[in-house]
XYZ file of C-alpha atoms in Angstrom:
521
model
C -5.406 -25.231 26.732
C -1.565 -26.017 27.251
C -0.846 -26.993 23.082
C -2.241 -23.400 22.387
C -0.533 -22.081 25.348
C 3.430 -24.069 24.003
C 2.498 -22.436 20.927
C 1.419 -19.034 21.543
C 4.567 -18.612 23.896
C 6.968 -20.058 21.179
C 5.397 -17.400 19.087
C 6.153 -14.577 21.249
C 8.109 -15.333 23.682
C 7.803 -16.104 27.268
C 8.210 -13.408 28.607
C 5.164 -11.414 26.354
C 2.586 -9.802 28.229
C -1.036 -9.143 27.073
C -2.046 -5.875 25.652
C -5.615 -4.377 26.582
C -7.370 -5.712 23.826
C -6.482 -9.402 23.820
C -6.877 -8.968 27.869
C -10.796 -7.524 27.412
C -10.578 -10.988 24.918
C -9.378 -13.245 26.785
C -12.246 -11.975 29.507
C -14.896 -12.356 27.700
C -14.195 -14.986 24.617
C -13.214 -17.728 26.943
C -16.099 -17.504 29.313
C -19.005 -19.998 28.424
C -21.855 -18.414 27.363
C -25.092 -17.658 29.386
C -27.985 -19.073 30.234
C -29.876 -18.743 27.054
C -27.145 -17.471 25.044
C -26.429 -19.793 22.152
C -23.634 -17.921 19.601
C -21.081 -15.029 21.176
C -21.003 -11.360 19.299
C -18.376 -9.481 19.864
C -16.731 -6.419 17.967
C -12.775 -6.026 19.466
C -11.506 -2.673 18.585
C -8.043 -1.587 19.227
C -5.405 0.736 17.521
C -2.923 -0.643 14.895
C -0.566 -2.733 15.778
C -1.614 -4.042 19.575
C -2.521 -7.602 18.652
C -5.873 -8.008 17.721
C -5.203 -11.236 15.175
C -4.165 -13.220 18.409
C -6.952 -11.694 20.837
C -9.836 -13.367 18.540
C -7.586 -16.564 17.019
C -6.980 -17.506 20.654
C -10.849 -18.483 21.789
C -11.575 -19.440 18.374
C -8.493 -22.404 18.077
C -9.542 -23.096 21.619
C -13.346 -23.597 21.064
C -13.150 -26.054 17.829
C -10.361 -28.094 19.290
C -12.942 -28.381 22.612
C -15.532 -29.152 20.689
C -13.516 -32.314 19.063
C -12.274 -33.230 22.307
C -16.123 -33.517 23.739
C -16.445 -36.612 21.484
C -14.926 -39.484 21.627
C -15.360 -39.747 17.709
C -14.577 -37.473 15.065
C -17.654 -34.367 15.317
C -20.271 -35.437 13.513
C -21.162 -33.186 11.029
C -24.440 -33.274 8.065
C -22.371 -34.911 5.046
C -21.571 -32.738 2.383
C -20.431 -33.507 -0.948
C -18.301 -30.653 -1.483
C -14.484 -30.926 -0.704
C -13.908 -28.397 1.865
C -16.449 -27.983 4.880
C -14.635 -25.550 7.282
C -15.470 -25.015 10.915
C -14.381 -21.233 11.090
C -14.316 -18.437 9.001
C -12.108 -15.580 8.665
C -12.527 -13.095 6.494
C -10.252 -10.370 5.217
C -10.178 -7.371 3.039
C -6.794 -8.445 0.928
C -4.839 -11.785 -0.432
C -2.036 -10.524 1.493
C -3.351 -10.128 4.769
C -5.587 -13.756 4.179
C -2.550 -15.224 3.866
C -0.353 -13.480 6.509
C -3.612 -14.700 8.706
C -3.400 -18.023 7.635
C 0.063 -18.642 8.582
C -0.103 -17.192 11.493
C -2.938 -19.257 13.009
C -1.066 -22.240 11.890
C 2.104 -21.604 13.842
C -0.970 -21.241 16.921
C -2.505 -24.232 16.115
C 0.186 -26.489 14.806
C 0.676 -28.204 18.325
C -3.577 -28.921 19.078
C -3.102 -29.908 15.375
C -5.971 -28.146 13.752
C -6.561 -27.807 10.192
C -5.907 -24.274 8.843
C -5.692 -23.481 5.261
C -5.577 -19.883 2.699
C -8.373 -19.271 -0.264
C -6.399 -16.623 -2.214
C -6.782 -15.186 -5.078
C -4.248 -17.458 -7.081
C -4.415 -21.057 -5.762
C -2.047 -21.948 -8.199
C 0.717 -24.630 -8.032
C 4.494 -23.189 -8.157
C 5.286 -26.308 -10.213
C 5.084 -27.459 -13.675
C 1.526 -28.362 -14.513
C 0.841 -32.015 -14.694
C 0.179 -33.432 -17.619
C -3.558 -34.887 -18.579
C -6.593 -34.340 -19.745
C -9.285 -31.639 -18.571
C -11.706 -34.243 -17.630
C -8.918 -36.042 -15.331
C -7.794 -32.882 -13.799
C -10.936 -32.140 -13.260
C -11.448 -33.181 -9.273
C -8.050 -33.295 -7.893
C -7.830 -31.727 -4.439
C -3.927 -31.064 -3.569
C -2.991 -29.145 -0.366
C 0.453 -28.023 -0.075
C 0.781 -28.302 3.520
C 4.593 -27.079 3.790
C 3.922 -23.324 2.168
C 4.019 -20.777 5.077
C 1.246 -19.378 3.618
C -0.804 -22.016 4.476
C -2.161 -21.721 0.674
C -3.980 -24.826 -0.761
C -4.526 -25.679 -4.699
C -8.084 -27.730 -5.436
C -8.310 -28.783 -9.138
C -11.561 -30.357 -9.256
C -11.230 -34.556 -10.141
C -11.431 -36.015 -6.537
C -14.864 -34.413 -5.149
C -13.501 -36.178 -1.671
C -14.289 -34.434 1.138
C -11.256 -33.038 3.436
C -11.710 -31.851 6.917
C -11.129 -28.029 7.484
C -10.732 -26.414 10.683
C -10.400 -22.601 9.974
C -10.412 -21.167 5.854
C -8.981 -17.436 6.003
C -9.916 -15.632 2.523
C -11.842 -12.270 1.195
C -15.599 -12.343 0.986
C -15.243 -12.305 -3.143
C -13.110 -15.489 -2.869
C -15.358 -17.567 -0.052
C -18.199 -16.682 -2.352
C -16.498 -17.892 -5.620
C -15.705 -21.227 -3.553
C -19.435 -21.768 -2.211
C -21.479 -20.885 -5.136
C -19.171 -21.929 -7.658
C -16.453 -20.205 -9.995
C -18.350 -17.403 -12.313
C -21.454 -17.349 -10.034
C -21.790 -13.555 -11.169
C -19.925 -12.985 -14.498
C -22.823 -12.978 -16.082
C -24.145 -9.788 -13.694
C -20.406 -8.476 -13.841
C -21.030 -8.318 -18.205
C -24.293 -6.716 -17.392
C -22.737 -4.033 -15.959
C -19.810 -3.716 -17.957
C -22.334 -3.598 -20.516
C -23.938 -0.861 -18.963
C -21.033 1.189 -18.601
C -20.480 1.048 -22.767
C -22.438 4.300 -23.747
C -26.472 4.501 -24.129
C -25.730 6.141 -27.456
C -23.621 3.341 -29.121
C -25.997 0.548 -27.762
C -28.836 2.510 -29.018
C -27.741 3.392 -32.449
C -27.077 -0.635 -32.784
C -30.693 -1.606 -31.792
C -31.818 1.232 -34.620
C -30.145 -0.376 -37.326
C -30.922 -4.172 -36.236
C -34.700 -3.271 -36.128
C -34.740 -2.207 -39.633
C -32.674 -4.968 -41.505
C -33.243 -7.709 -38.829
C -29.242 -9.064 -39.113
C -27.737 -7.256 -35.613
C -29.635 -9.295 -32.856
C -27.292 -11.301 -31.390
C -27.367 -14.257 -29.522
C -27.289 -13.689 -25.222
C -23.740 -14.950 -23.990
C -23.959 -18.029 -22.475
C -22.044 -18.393 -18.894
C -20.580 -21.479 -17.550
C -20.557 -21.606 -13.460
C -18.363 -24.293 -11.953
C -19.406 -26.995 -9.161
C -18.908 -25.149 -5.694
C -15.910 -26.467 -3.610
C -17.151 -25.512 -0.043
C -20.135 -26.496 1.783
C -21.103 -23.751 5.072
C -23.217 -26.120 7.194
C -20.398 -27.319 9.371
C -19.280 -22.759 10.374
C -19.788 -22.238 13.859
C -17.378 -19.102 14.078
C -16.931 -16.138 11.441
C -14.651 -13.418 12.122
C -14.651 -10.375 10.073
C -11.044 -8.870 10.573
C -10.731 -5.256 9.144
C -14.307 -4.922 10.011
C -14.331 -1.022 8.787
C -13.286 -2.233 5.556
C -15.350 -5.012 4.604
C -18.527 -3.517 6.304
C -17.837 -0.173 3.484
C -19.797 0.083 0.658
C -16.581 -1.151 -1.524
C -16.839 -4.901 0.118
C -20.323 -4.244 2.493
C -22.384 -6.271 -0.285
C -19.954 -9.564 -0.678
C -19.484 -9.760 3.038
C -23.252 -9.436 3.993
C -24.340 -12.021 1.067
C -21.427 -14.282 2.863
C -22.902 -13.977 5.940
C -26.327 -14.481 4.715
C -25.384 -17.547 2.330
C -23.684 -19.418 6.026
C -26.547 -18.425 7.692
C -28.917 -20.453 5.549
C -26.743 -23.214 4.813
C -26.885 -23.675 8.657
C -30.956 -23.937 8.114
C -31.209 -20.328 9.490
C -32.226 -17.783 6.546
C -31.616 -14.035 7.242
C -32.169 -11.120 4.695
C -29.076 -9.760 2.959
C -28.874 -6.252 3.964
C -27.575 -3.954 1.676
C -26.825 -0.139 1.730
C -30.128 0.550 -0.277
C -32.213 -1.118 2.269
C -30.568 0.181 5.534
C -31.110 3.704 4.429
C -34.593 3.653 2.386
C -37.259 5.328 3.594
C -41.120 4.101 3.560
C -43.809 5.857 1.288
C -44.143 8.804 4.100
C -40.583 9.653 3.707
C -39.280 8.264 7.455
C -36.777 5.751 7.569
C -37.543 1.954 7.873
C -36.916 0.432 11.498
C -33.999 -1.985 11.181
C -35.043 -5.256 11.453
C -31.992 -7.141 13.852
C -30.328 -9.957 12.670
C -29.328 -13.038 14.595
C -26.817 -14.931 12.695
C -26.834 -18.858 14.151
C -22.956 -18.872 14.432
C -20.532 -16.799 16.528
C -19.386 -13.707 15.488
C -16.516 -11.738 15.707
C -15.509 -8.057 14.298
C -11.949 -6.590 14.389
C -11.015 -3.061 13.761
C -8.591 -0.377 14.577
C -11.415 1.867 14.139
C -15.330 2.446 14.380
C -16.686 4.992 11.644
C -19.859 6.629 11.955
C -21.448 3.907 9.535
C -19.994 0.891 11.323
C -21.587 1.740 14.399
C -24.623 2.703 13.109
C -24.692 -0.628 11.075
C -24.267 -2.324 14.247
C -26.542 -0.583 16.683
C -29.255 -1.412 14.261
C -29.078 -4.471 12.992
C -26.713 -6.441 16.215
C -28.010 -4.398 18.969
C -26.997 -7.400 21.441
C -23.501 -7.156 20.032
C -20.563 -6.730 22.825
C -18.069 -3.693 21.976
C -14.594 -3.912 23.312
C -12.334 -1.357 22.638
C -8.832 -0.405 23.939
C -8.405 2.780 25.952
C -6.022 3.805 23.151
C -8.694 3.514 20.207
C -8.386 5.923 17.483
C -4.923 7.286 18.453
C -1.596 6.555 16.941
C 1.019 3.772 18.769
C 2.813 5.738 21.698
C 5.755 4.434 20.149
C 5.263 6.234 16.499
C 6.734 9.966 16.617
C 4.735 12.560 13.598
C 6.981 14.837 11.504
C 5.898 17.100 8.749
C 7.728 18.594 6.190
C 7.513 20.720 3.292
C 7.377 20.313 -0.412
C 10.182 22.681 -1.700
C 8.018 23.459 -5.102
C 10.772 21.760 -7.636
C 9.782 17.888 -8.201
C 8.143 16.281 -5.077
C 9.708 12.781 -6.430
C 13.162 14.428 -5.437
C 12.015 15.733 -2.569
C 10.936 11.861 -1.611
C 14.141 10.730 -2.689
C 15.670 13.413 -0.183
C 13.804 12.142 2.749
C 14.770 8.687 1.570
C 18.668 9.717 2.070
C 18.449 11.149 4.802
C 16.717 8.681 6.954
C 19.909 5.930 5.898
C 21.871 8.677 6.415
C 20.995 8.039 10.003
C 21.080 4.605 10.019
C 24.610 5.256 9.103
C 25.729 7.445 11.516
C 23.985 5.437 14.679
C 26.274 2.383 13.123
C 28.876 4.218 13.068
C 28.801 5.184 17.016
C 27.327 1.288 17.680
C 29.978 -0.616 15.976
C 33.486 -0.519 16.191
C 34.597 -3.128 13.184
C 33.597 -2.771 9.811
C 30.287 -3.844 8.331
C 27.552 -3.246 6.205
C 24.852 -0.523 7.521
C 21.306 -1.614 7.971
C 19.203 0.454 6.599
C 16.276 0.879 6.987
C 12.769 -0.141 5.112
C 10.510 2.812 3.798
C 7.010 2.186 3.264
C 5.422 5.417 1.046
C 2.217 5.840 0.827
C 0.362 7.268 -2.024
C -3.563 8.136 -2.713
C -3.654 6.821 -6.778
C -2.177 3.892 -8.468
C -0.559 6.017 -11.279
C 1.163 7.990 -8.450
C 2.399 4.900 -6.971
C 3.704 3.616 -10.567
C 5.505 6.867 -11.361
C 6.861 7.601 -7.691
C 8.755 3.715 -8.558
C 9.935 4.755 -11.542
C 11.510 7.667 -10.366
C 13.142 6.056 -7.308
C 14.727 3.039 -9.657
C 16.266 5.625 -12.178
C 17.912 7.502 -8.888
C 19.028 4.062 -7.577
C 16.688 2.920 -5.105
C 15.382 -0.063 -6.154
C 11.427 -0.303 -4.844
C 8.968 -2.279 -4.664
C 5.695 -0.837 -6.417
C 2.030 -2.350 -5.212
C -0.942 -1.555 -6.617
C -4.312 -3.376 -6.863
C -4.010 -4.528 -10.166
C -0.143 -5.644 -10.245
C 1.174 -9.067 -11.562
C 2.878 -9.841 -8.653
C -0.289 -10.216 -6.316
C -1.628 -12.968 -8.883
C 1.445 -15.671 -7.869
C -0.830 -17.168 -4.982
C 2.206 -16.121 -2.272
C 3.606 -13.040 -0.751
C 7.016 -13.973 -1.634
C 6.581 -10.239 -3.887
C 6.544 -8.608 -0.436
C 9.536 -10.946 1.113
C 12.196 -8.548 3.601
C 8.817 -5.784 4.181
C 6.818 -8.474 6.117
C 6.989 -9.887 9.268
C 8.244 -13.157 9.508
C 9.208 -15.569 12.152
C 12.576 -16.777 10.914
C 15.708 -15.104 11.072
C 17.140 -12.219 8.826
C 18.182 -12.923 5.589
C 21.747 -12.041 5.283
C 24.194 -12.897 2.119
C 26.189 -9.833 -0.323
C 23.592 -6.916 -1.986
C 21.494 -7.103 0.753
C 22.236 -3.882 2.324
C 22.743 -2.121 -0.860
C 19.236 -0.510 -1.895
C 20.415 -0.182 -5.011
C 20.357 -4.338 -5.817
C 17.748 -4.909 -3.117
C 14.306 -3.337 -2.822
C 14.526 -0.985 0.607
C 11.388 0.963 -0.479
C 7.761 -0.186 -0.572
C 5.552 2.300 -2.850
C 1.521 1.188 -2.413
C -1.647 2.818 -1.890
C -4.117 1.832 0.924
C -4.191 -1.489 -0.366
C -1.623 -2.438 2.342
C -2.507 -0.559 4.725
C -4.993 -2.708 6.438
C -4.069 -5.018 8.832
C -0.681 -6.595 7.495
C 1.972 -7.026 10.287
C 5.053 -5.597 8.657
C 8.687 -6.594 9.596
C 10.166 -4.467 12.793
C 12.829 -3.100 10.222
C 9.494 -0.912 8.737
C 10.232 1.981 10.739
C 9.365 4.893 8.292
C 6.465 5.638 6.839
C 5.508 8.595 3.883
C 2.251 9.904 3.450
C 3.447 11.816 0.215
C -0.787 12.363 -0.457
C -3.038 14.064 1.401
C -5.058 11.936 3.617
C -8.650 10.949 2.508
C -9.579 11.256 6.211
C -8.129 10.302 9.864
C -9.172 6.580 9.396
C -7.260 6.387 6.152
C -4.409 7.896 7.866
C -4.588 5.808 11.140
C -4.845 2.616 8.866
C -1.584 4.097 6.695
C 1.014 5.783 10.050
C -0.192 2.614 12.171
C 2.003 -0.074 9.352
C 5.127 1.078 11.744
C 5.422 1.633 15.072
C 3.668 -2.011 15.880
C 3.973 -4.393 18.846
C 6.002 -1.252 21.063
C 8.487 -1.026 18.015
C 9.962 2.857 17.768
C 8.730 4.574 14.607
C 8.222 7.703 12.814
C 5.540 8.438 10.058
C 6.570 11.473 7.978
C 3.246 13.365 6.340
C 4.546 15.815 2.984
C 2.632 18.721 2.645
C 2.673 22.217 1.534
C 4.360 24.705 4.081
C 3.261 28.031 1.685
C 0.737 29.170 -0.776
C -2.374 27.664 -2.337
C -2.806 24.140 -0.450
C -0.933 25.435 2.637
C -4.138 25.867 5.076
C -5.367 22.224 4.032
C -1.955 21.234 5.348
C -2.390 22.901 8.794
C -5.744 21.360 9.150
C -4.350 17.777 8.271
C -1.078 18.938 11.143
C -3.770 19.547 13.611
C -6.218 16.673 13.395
C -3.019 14.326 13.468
C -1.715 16.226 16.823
C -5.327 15.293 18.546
C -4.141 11.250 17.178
C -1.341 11.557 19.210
C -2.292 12.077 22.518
């Protein structure tokens, strides 16, 4: 299609060349299907960093601007009355990566003019809140269609209904916008309820029994109108498929699925981990029944765990696997280096490494340049296994002047609705900021402290060419998902793992050096 084609080489470039995966995609995805084929299912699986996000946007953009240009008239679609009834689903493990998504597929689509839009976490204006009542606010549906994060703000007084191309969000968000806002607080207080011990809740019930004056009344949950209708999806991708098909995100993204699949007049079961492992009353396991979902879909991961592929050999047995020659190995571009905790504080030992990679950066712009001029230094991205680590690891940095940037599930800054909180650590399109403080890490954040919470899928800027694993690795995926943040798109890189070079902890240490060394080859 030439608009996708003006786009996708204003993106990269003309002269950009495909890599394996997105040429196995381009092979397959584009072809019609076959006789008797109806819906395409495909898993694409390729290491970090080699392009996967364009390899399943590109037949995807393609297919629903086809189908409206097979009509003379707008597609007709069943009427919903709900505001938003998308075309295309994409779902994703993090408000970060939805919205890093999002913005890309509208710089790919912004010449076949398709409709692409963000559900994050905080669709929440930037500006001043209007003024009015609740009952007039109530149905307003406002898109800010400028935001390169593609995000869009529905307060709920016009129930008019807006066409949508392609909605990028996490399973827990899609669901809150097709069921309708506290759909499952009422479960959630269950279980928090739960979690309270037996012994208090018992010891209550004892003394309401006798006097008759401690029964209280059953909370009483509100759950708002749903704002998106699923009739109209024809094409669900699940990027990060390792992470969303885990047992912290497998239940939200199989109820998705499920809920789309009956909205298109198409019921399927909701699988959950329970019932793909229970056994019948002789003790042998339960044949998987296969599902058939009546829409096309698409899996992306940069790697296959045991329990991926034995979700998918028995419940999508018809499902296409393409993977890269290079899957499960690090880039060829990111170099390994392990070094030592000295015993004294590990935070200073961080710091150390810290200096000593801009100590580099200084001395290559020393040899490079012959006027004067600020050195660029370099971005650090440090990895950590536990969000108090993270908070502490920050702390120290700041008070040694190195002014970070600390990340953690639960942080303020993720609730703004944007990733401005990530702004000179991302990729972006434009060109370098420049202006005084810049290059001084002391004024501007050169360090990015997180746990795994950003270490799936986000495209981070070029100048990201270190990263720490100051933690032990949980596993090889975990680590593949962390080292593979640098090194992206044929970008040089190192990844630097901490560990301990003596004593107790030491053989743990050569076991984690040798399963990285068979990543690398």
């Amino acid at each position: 299609m030439p608009g996708l084609l003006q786009s996708l080489r204003e993106t990269l470039g003309e002269d950009a060349r495909p890599t394996a995966i997105q040429a196995s995609s381009m092979k397959h995805l584009f072809k019609e299907p076959a006789e008797g084929e109806k819906y395409k299912e495909f898993l694409l699986a390729s290491e970090t960093g080699s392009g996967k996000s364009i390899a399943y946007l590109l037949p995807v953009l393609q297919d629903l601007k086809r189908a409206e240009g097979e009509q003379s008239k707008p597609v007709a679609r069943p009427s919903s009355p709900k505001p938003l009834n998308p075309r295309a689903l994409v779902l994703a493990p993090t408000h970060e990566l939805s919205r890093q998504l999002a913005s890309f597929a509208k710089r790919l689509s912004h010449v076949i003019k398709l409709r692409v839009m963000c559900a994050s976490r905080a669709n929440t204006p930037s500006t001043a809140k209007s003024s009015g009542t609740a009952s007039k606010m109530k149905g307003k549906f406002e898109v800010s269609s400028a935001s390169n994060d593609a995000e869009f703000v529905i307060s709920k007084s016009s129930r008019m209904s807006r066409p949508v191309d392609l909605l990028v969000g996490t399973p827990m968000k899609l669901l809150e916008m097709e069921r309708g806002k506290g759909w499952n607080w009422e479960e959630r207080a269950r279980e928090r309820a739960t979690k309270i011990g037996k012994g208090k809740t018992e010891e209550h019930e004892d003394v309401g029994a006798e006097d008759g004056t401690n029964k209280e009344p059953a909370r009483e949950f509100w759950v708002d109108e749903p704002e998106m209708g699923l009739q109209n999806v024809e094409w669900v991708v699940v990027d990060e498929a390792d992470v969303l098909f885990d047992p912290d995100f497998q239940e939200s993204t199989r109820m998705l699925l499920a809920d789309i699949a009956a909205a298109r007049g198409q019921p399927v079961p909701v699988i959950t981990a329970s019932v793909s492992s229970s056994p019948d009353s002789e003790g042998t396991p339960t044949p998987a029944q296969p599902i058939s979902y009546p829409f096309n879909f698409l899996l992306t991961s940069a790697t296959i765990p045991t329990s991926l592929s034995t979700y998918l050999s028995s419940y999508h047995p018809s499902l296409t696997r393409l993977a890269s020659p290079r899957l499960h190995h690090l880039p060829q571009t990111l170099r390994t280096e392990h070094t030592a905790w000295t015993g004294g504080n590990k935070g200073a030992d961080i710091e150390r490494r810290i200096r000593r990679v801009w100590a580099e950066d200084a001395l290559v712009h020393a040899k490079s340049t012959t006027g004067p001029g600020p050195v660029k230094l370099s971005k650090v991205l440090v990895f950590c296994n536990k969000r108090s680590k993270v908070e502490q690891l920050a702390a120290f940095l700041d008070g040694r002047g190195i002014k970070c940037v600390a990340l953690t599930g639960g942080a303020d800054a993720r609730k703004r609705g944007s990733n401005h909180h990530l702004d000179g650590f991302l990729k972006t399109d434009g060109p370098a900021p420049s202006g005084p403080g810049l290059s001084d890490p002391a004024q501007t954040p050169h360090v990015l402290v997180t746990t795994s919470l950003l270490s799936r899928g986000l495209d981070f800027s070029p100048t990201i060419k270190h990263v720490f694993i100051v933690d032990e690795p949980r596993n090889m995926i975990d680590f593949l998902h962390r080292a593979g943040r640098a090194g992206r798109a044929g970008e040089e890189g190192k990844v630097v793992v901490f560990g301990r070079g003596k004593g107790r902890g030491s053989g743990r240490t050569a076991e984690v050096k040798q399963r990285v060394r068979a990543l690398v080859g």
